[in-house]
N, CA, C and O of each residue as an XYZ file, in Angstrom:
480
protein
N     -18.694     11.666      3.496
C     -17.848     10.637      2.920
C     -18.530      9.289      3.141
O     -19.096      9.051      4.208
N     -18.481      8.418      2.156
C     -19.095      7.097      2.253
C     -18.403      6.266      3.329
O     -17.223      6.456      3.624
N     -19.171      5.336      3.909
C     -18.642      4.507      4.993
C     -17.401      3.718      4.578
O     -16.465      3.577      5.366
N     -17.387      3.197      3.331
C     -16.206      2.442      2.894
C     -14.980      3.344      2.767
O     -13.853      2.890      2.964
N     -15.195      4.627      2.438
C     -14.069      5.566      2.388
C     -13.519      5.820      3.785
O     -12.307      5.918      3.974
N     -14.429      5.928      4.773
C     -14.002      6.107      6.161
C     -13.197      4.905      6.632
O     -12.179      5.059      7.306
N     -13.655      3.708      6.276
C     -12.953      2.484      6.657
C     -11.561      2.459      6.019
O     -10.575      2.138      6.683
N     -11.486      2.797      4.742
C     -10.197      2.829      4.047
C      -9.240      3.827      4.662
O      -8.055      3.540      4.826
N      -9.750      5.000      5.002
C      -8.916      6.036      5.625
C      -8.413      5.572      6.990
O      -7.251      5.787      7.333
N      -9.289      4.937      7.768
C      -8.889      4.421      9.076
C      -7.802      3.352      8.910
O      -6.837      3.316      9.674
N      -7.968      2.493      7.916
C      -6.969      1.455      7.651
C      -5.629      2.047      7.273
O      -4.586      1.566      7.715
N      -5.650      3.093      6.453
C      -4.400      3.747      6.054
C      -3.707      4.388      7.253
O      -2.482      4.336      7.358
N      -4.471      4.988      8.151
C      -3.877      5.594      9.353
C      -3.244      4.526     10.236
O      -2.148      4.722     10.759
N      -3.932      3.392     10.404
C      -3.365      2.286     11.180
C      -2.086      1.760     10.525
O      -1.098      1.479     11.202
N      -2.123      1.633      9.199
C      -0.949      1.151      8.460
C       0.227      2.107      8.630
O       1.355      1.671      8.863
N      -0.029      3.398      8.517
C       1.038      4.387      8.694
C       1.675      4.277     10.075
O       2.899      4.293     10.206
N       0.846      4.165     11.089
C       1.360      4.066     12.456
C       2.222      2.808     12.615
O       3.287      2.853     13.232
N       1.762      1.704     12.064
C       2.514      0.444     12.172
C       3.836      0.523     11.412
O       4.869      0.076     11.911
N       3.804      1.088     10.213
C       5.038      1.211      9.421
C       6.050      2.112     10.121
O       7.242      1.805     10.154
N       5.580      3.210     10.674
C       6.485      4.110     11.407
C       7.092      3.395     12.602
O       8.283      3.535     12.879
N       6.270      2.628     13.311
C       6.737      1.876     14.478
C       7.836      0.887     14.089
O       8.748      0.617     14.871
N       7.738      0.354     12.876
C       8.730     -0.607     12.392
C       9.946      0.064     11.751
O      10.857     -0.620     11.284
N       9.965      1.394     11.726
C      11.134      2.108     11.239
C      11.080      2.555      9.789
O      12.072      3.064      9.267
N       9.952      2.379      9.133
C       9.814      2.880      7.763
C       9.801      4.410      7.802
O       9.181      5.013      8.679
N      10.482      5.017      6.856
C      10.434      6.473      6.692
C       9.361      6.764      5.649
O       9.497      6.366      4.492
N       8.310      7.445      6.045
C       7.197      7.739      5.140
C       7.584      8.919      4.245
O       7.906     10.002      4.734
N       7.548      8.696      2.940
C       7.904      9.740      1.977
C       6.663     10.444      1.425
O       6.647     11.667      1.288
N       5.628      9.665      1.109
C       4.400     10.226      0.540
C       3.209      9.359      0.943
O       3.340      8.152      1.147
N       2.059      9.994      1.051
C       0.810      9.247      1.195
C      -0.111      9.672      0.056
O      -0.127     10.830     -0.362
N      -0.869      8.710     -0.426
C      -1.812      8.939     -1.528
C      -1.157      9.652     -2.704
O      -1.700     10.619     -3.237
N       0.010      9.166     -3.101
C       0.751      9.748     -4.218
C       0.070      9.364     -5.524
O      -0.252      8.197     -5.748
N      -0.142     10.340     -6.371
C      -0.860     10.108     -7.627
C      -0.025     10.480     -8.834
O       0.753     11.433     -8.829
N      -0.225      9.684     -9.863
C       0.275     10.022    -11.189
C      -0.844      9.651    -12.143
O      -1.120      8.471    -12.359
N      -1.486     10.654    -12.711
C      -2.653     10.394    -13.554
C      -3.725      9.719    -12.726
O      -4.111     10.226    -11.672
N      -4.205      8.586    -13.189
C      -5.226      7.839    -12.450
C      -4.640      6.833    -11.474
O      -5.378      6.222    -10.701
N      -3.337      6.652    -11.497
C      -2.693      5.692    -10.607
C      -2.447      6.341     -9.248
O      -2.029      7.496     -9.161
N      -2.715      5.574     -8.190
C      -2.476      6.073     -6.841
C      -1.763      5.009     -6.023
O      -2.084      3.823     -6.091
N      -0.794      5.463     -5.253
C      -0.088      4.595     -4.314
C      -0.453      5.090     -2.923
O      -0.276      6.267     -2.611
N      -0.962      4.193     -2.090
C      -1.406      4.590     -0.755
C      -0.266      5.176      0.062
O      -0.399      6.250      0.650
N       0.855      4.464      0.096
C       2.000      4.915      0.897
C       3.286      4.620      0.127
O       3.470      3.524     -0.404
N       4.162      5.604      0.076
C       5.510      5.387     -0.443
C       6.446      5.661      0.724
O       6.405      6.724      1.343
N       7.287      4.681      1.008
C       8.155      4.767      2.174
C       9.555      4.305      1.798
O       9.808      3.837      0.688
N      10.438      4.450      2.748
C      11.808      3.968      2.573
C      12.126      3.085      3.772
O      11.897      3.457      4.923
N      12.656      1.916      3.474
C      13.132      1.018      4.526
C      14.537      0.604      4.133
O      14.756      0.020      3.072
N      15.488      0.916      5.007
C      16.891      0.721      4.686
C      17.196      1.483      3.399
O      16.968      2.692      3.345
N      17.697      0.827      2.374
C      18.015      1.512      1.120
C      17.021      1.166      0.020
O      17.364      1.205     -1.161
N      15.811      0.833      0.393
C      14.827      0.406     -0.582
C      13.591      1.301     -0.526
O      13.107      1.649      0.551
N      13.094      1.665     -1.701
C      11.837      2.392     -1.799
C      10.717      1.354     -1.769
O      10.743      0.379     -2.521
N       9.737      1.570     -0.898
C       8.654      0.609     -0.719
C       7.334      1.270     -1.093
O       6.941      2.277     -0.505
N       6.657      0.690     -2.079
C       5.320      1.142     -2.451
C       4.334      0.227     -1.752
O       4.381     -0.993     -1.911
N       3.443      0.824     -0.978
C       2.556      0.060     -0.107
C       1.105      0.253     -0.528
O       0.621      1.379     -0.647
N       0.429     -0.854     -0.748
C      -1.010     -0.859     -0.980
C      -1.666     -1.314      0.317
O      -1.324     -2.362      0.865
N      -2.614     -0.513      0.803
C      -3.323     -0.842      2.034
C      -4.711     -1.350      1.661
O      -5.445     -0.682      0.932
N      -5.066     -2.513      2.154
C      -6.399     -3.071      1.939
C      -7.043     -3.279      3.294
O      -6.506     -3.980      4.152
N      -8.199     -2.662      3.478
C      -8.900     -2.719      4.755
C     -10.284     -3.321      4.548
O     -11.009     -2.948      3.626
N     -10.629     -4.243      5.408
C     -11.947     -4.869      5.395
C     -12.438     -4.987      6.828
O     -11.640     -5.015      7.765
N     -13.748     -5.054      6.996
C     -14.323     -5.253      8.326
C     -14.332     -6.730      8.715
O     -14.363     -7.069      9.898
N     -14.307     -7.595      7.721
C     -14.353     -9.027      7.970
C     -13.545     -9.745      6.899
O     -13.306     -9.207      5.818
N     -13.132    -10.957      7.209
C     -12.440    -11.758      6.207
C     -13.361    -12.853      5.647
O     -12.890    -13.856      5.111
N     -14.656    -12.653      5.777
C     -15.649    -13.623      5.313
C     -15.436    -13.995      3.845
O     -15.566    -15.163      3.476
N     -15.112    -13.009      3.008
C     -14.906    -13.252      1.577
C     -13.434    -13.421      1.211
O     -13.102    -13.521      0.030
N     -12.562    -13.453      2.191
C     -11.135    -13.602      1.963
C     -10.363    -12.542      2.731
O     -10.911    -11.521      3.147
N      -9.098    -12.809      2.904
C      -8.231    -11.854      3.594
C      -8.098    -10.588      2.749
O      -8.119    -10.660      1.520
N      -7.961     -9.434      3.395
C      -7.892     -8.184      2.639
C      -6.848     -8.186      1.513
O      -7.101     -7.658      0.430
N      -5.685     -8.776      1.770
C      -4.620     -8.747      0.762
C      -4.993     -9.481     -0.521
O      -4.416     -9.215     -1.575
N      -5.940    -10.390     -0.444
C      -6.338    -11.126     -1.656
C      -7.086    -10.241     -2.645
O      -7.327    -10.650     -3.781
N      -7.450     -9.045     -2.230
C      -8.167     -8.124     -3.107
C      -7.232     -7.189     -3.879
O      -7.697     -6.290     -4.581
N      -5.932     -7.393     -3.755
C      -4.969     -6.665     -4.587
C      -4.823     -7.493     -5.863
O      -4.036     -8.437     -5.927
N      -5.592     -7.118     -6.859
C      -5.682     -7.881     -8.098
C      -4.453     -7.670     -8.978
O      -3.647     -6.771     -8.739
N      -4.326     -8.508     -9.990
C      -3.244     -8.336    -10.978
C      -3.350     -6.968    -11.641
O      -2.336     -6.333    -11.929
N      -4.571     -6.521    -11.880
C      -4.775     -5.200    -12.498
C      -4.244     -4.093    -11.571
O      -3.575     -3.167    -12.030
N      -4.544     -4.191    -10.274
C      -4.050     -3.201     -9.320
C      -2.529     -3.270     -9.241
O      -1.869     -2.235     -9.142
N      -1.967     -4.469     -9.282
C      -0.512     -4.618     -9.280
C       0.091     -3.914    -10.490
O       1.110     -3.235    -10.369
N      -0.528     -4.071    -11.651
C      -0.055     -3.403    -12.864
C      -0.038     -1.887    -12.658
O       0.935     -1.225    -13.019
N      -1.112     -1.331    -12.078
C      -1.182      0.108    -11.837
C      -0.104      0.560    -10.857
O       0.481      1.629    -11.034
N       0.161     -0.232     -9.837
C       1.210      0.114     -8.870
C       2.593      0.084     -9.508
O       3.430      0.944     -9.235
N       2.822     -0.902    -10.350
C       4.109     -0.991    -11.053
C       4.280      0.202    -11.986
O       5.358      0.791    -12.061
N       3.214      0.553    -12.692
C       3.262      1.707    -13.587
C       3.532      2.989    -12.785
O       4.325      3.831    -13.206
N       2.877      3.132    -11.642
C       3.107      4.293    -10.785
C       4.547      4.328    -10.288
O       5.149      5.398    -10.206
N       5.106      3.160     -9.957
C       6.497      3.093     -9.498
C       7.441      3.591    -10.575
O       8.395      4.314    -10.285
N       7.182      3.211    -11.811
C       8.022      3.677    -12.920
C       7.965      5.193    -13.055
O       8.992      5.839    -13.262
N       6.780      5.758    -12.940
C       6.644      7.221    -13.030
C       7.310      7.908    -11.837
O       7.937      8.957    -11.981
N       7.168      7.306    -10.668
C       7.785      7.866     -9.464
C       9.313      7.888     -9.610
O       9.959      8.888     -9.299
N       9.871      6.789    -10.078
C      11.319      6.696    -10.269
C      11.806      7.751    -11.252
O      12.844      8.379    -11.045
N      11.038      7.937    -12.328
C      11.397      8.953    -13.324
C      11.317     10.356    -12.748
O      12.251     11.146    -12.885
N      10.198     10.661    -12.102
C       9.962     12.007    -11.581
C      11.013     12.422    -10.554
O      11.481     13.560    -10.567
N      11.385     11.500     -9.665
C      12.312     11.832     -8.582
C      13.720     11.301     -8.803
O      14.558     11.347     -7.901
N      13.979     10.794    -10.010
C      15.298     10.283    -10.363
C      15.805      9.296     -9.304
O      16.900      9.443     -8.760
N      14.983      8.301     -9.035
C      15.271      7.298     -8.003
C      16.168      6.217     -8.580
O      15.902      5.679     -9.655
N      17.225      5.907     -7.857
C      18.135      4.849     -8.272
C      18.037      3.622     -7.363
O      18.527      2.550     -7.716
N      17.404      3.775     -6.190
C      17.270      2.656     -5.258
C      16.336      1.590     -5.818
O      15.561      1.835     -6.743
N      16.432      0.407     -5.233
C      15.525     -0.678     -5.602
C      14.131     -0.383     -5.072
O      13.962      0.333     -4.084
N      13.126     -0.953     -5.753
C      11.747     -0.829     -5.318
C      11.264     -2.162     -4.789
O      11.719     -3.222     -5.219
N      10.337     -2.094     -3.848
C       9.669     -3.286     -3.339
C       8.183     -2.944     -3.202
O       7.825     -1.798     -2.934
N       7.343     -3.928     -3.384
C       5.900     -3.737     -3.269
C       5.391     -4.523     -2.065
O       5.451     -5.753     -2.040
N       4.891     -3.797     -1.071
C       4.329     -4.412      0.127
C       2.819     -4.205      0.136
O       2.295     -3.282     -0.488
N       2.142     -5.076      0.850
C       0.712     -4.910      1.101
C       0.538     -4.867      2.613
O       1.118     -5.672      3.342
N      -0.268     -3.919      3.071
C      -0.677     -3.921      4.469
C      -2.152     -4.322      4.478
O      -3.013     -3.637      3.926
N      -2.403     -5.445      5.119
C      -3.738     -6.021      5.222
C      -4.308     -5.643      6.586
O      -3.700     -5.924      7.619
N      -5.480     -5.003      6.586
C      -6.060     -4.529      7.838
C      -7.477     -5.080      7.983
O      -8.330     -4.860      7.123
N      -7.716     -5.795      9.076
C      -9.068     -6.174      9.479
C      -9.425     -5.251     10.625
O      -8.755     -5.244     11.658
N     -10.480     -4.470     10.445
C     -10.782     -3.415     11.413
C     -12.284     -3.316     11.599
O     -13.026     -3.009     10.666
N     -12.712     -3.581     12.813
C     -14.116     -3.391     13.178
C     -14.183     -3.154     14.680
O     -13.147     -3.010     15.329
N     -15.365     -3.114     15.227
C     -15.513     -2.785     16.656
C     -14.893     -3.845     17.566
O     -14.632     -3.569     18.737
N     -14.653     -5.052     17.050
C     -14.117     -6.136     17.867
C     -12.654     -6.458     17.599
O     -12.011     -7.134     18.402
N     -12.124     -5.984     16.484
C     -10.737     -6.336     16.183
C     -10.035     -5.264     15.363
O     -10.648     -4.456     14.666
N      -8.730     -5.305     15.487
C      -7.840     -4.428     14.731
C      -6.600     -5.268     14.454
O      -5.678     -5.324     15.268
N      -6.592     -5.915     13.306
C      -5.512     -6.831     12.957
C      -4.775     -6.268     11.750
O      -5.367     -6.054     10.691
N      -3.479     -6.032     11.920
C      -2.661     -5.455     10.854
C      -1.569     -6.446     10.488
O      -0.818     -6.912     11.345
N      -1.496     -6.759      9.199
C      -0.483     -7.700      8.710
C       0.280     -7.027      7.573
O      -0.322     -6.524      6.623
N       1.604     -7.021      7.677
C       2.437     -6.445      6.617
C       3.017     -7.590      5.807
O       3.676     -8.479      6.345
N       2.764     -7.556      4.518
C       3.281     -8.572      3.615
C       4.359     -7.912      2.774
O       4.070     -7.188      1.821
N       5.609     -8.175      3.142
C       6.727     -7.590      2.422
C       6.935     -8.328      1.113
O       6.750     -9.541      1.020
N       7.331     -7.549      0.092
C       7.645     -8.135     -1.215
C       6.475     -8.989     -1.713
O       6.659    -10.128     -2.142
N       5.273     -8.418     -1.646
C       4.030     -9.136     -1.941
C       3.935     -9.590     -3.402
O       3.325    -10.617     -3.703
N       4.538     -8.823     -4.294
C       4.579     -9.203     -5.712
C       5.762     -8.522     -6.354
O       6.331     -7.580     -5.801
N       6.126     -9.003     -7.517
C       7.289     -8.497     -8.253
C       6.846     -7.691     -9.469
O       5.771     -7.931    -10.018
N       7.656     -6.758     -9.879
C       7.345     -5.918    -11.038
C       7.298     -6.736    -12.318
O       6.559     -6.375    -13.234
N       8.037     -7.797    -12.418
C       8.088     -8.587    -13.635
C       6.974     -9.602    -13.773
O       6.934    -10.344    -14.755
N       6.071     -9.648    -12.811
C       5.051    -10.696    -12.815
C       3.784    -10.243    -13.480
O       2.824    -11.009    -13.567
């Protein structure tokens, strides 16, 4: 597996642990519909939360969350619509980003709740 894939997987594991610690109920990881993928689908209170995890070794080029582009947001929103249809979901959806800086010297995890809206 390529080094960036290992880094991404490590970031997702850290994100899962942090979300569980905060009381999120993990429903799915790496959920796919066609080419769209959602890193983590969870439930917090009565809300379905679709989580994009971005992991970087450094923030030299910007914080990890800044790499969730409008195009990626569109794909996540599209995946949310398919998820709602497939599982007949009536709860509200929210889109969170978990930003992870992870290297031999640091492990910084930041959860950005309601990072973007479906209508944007």
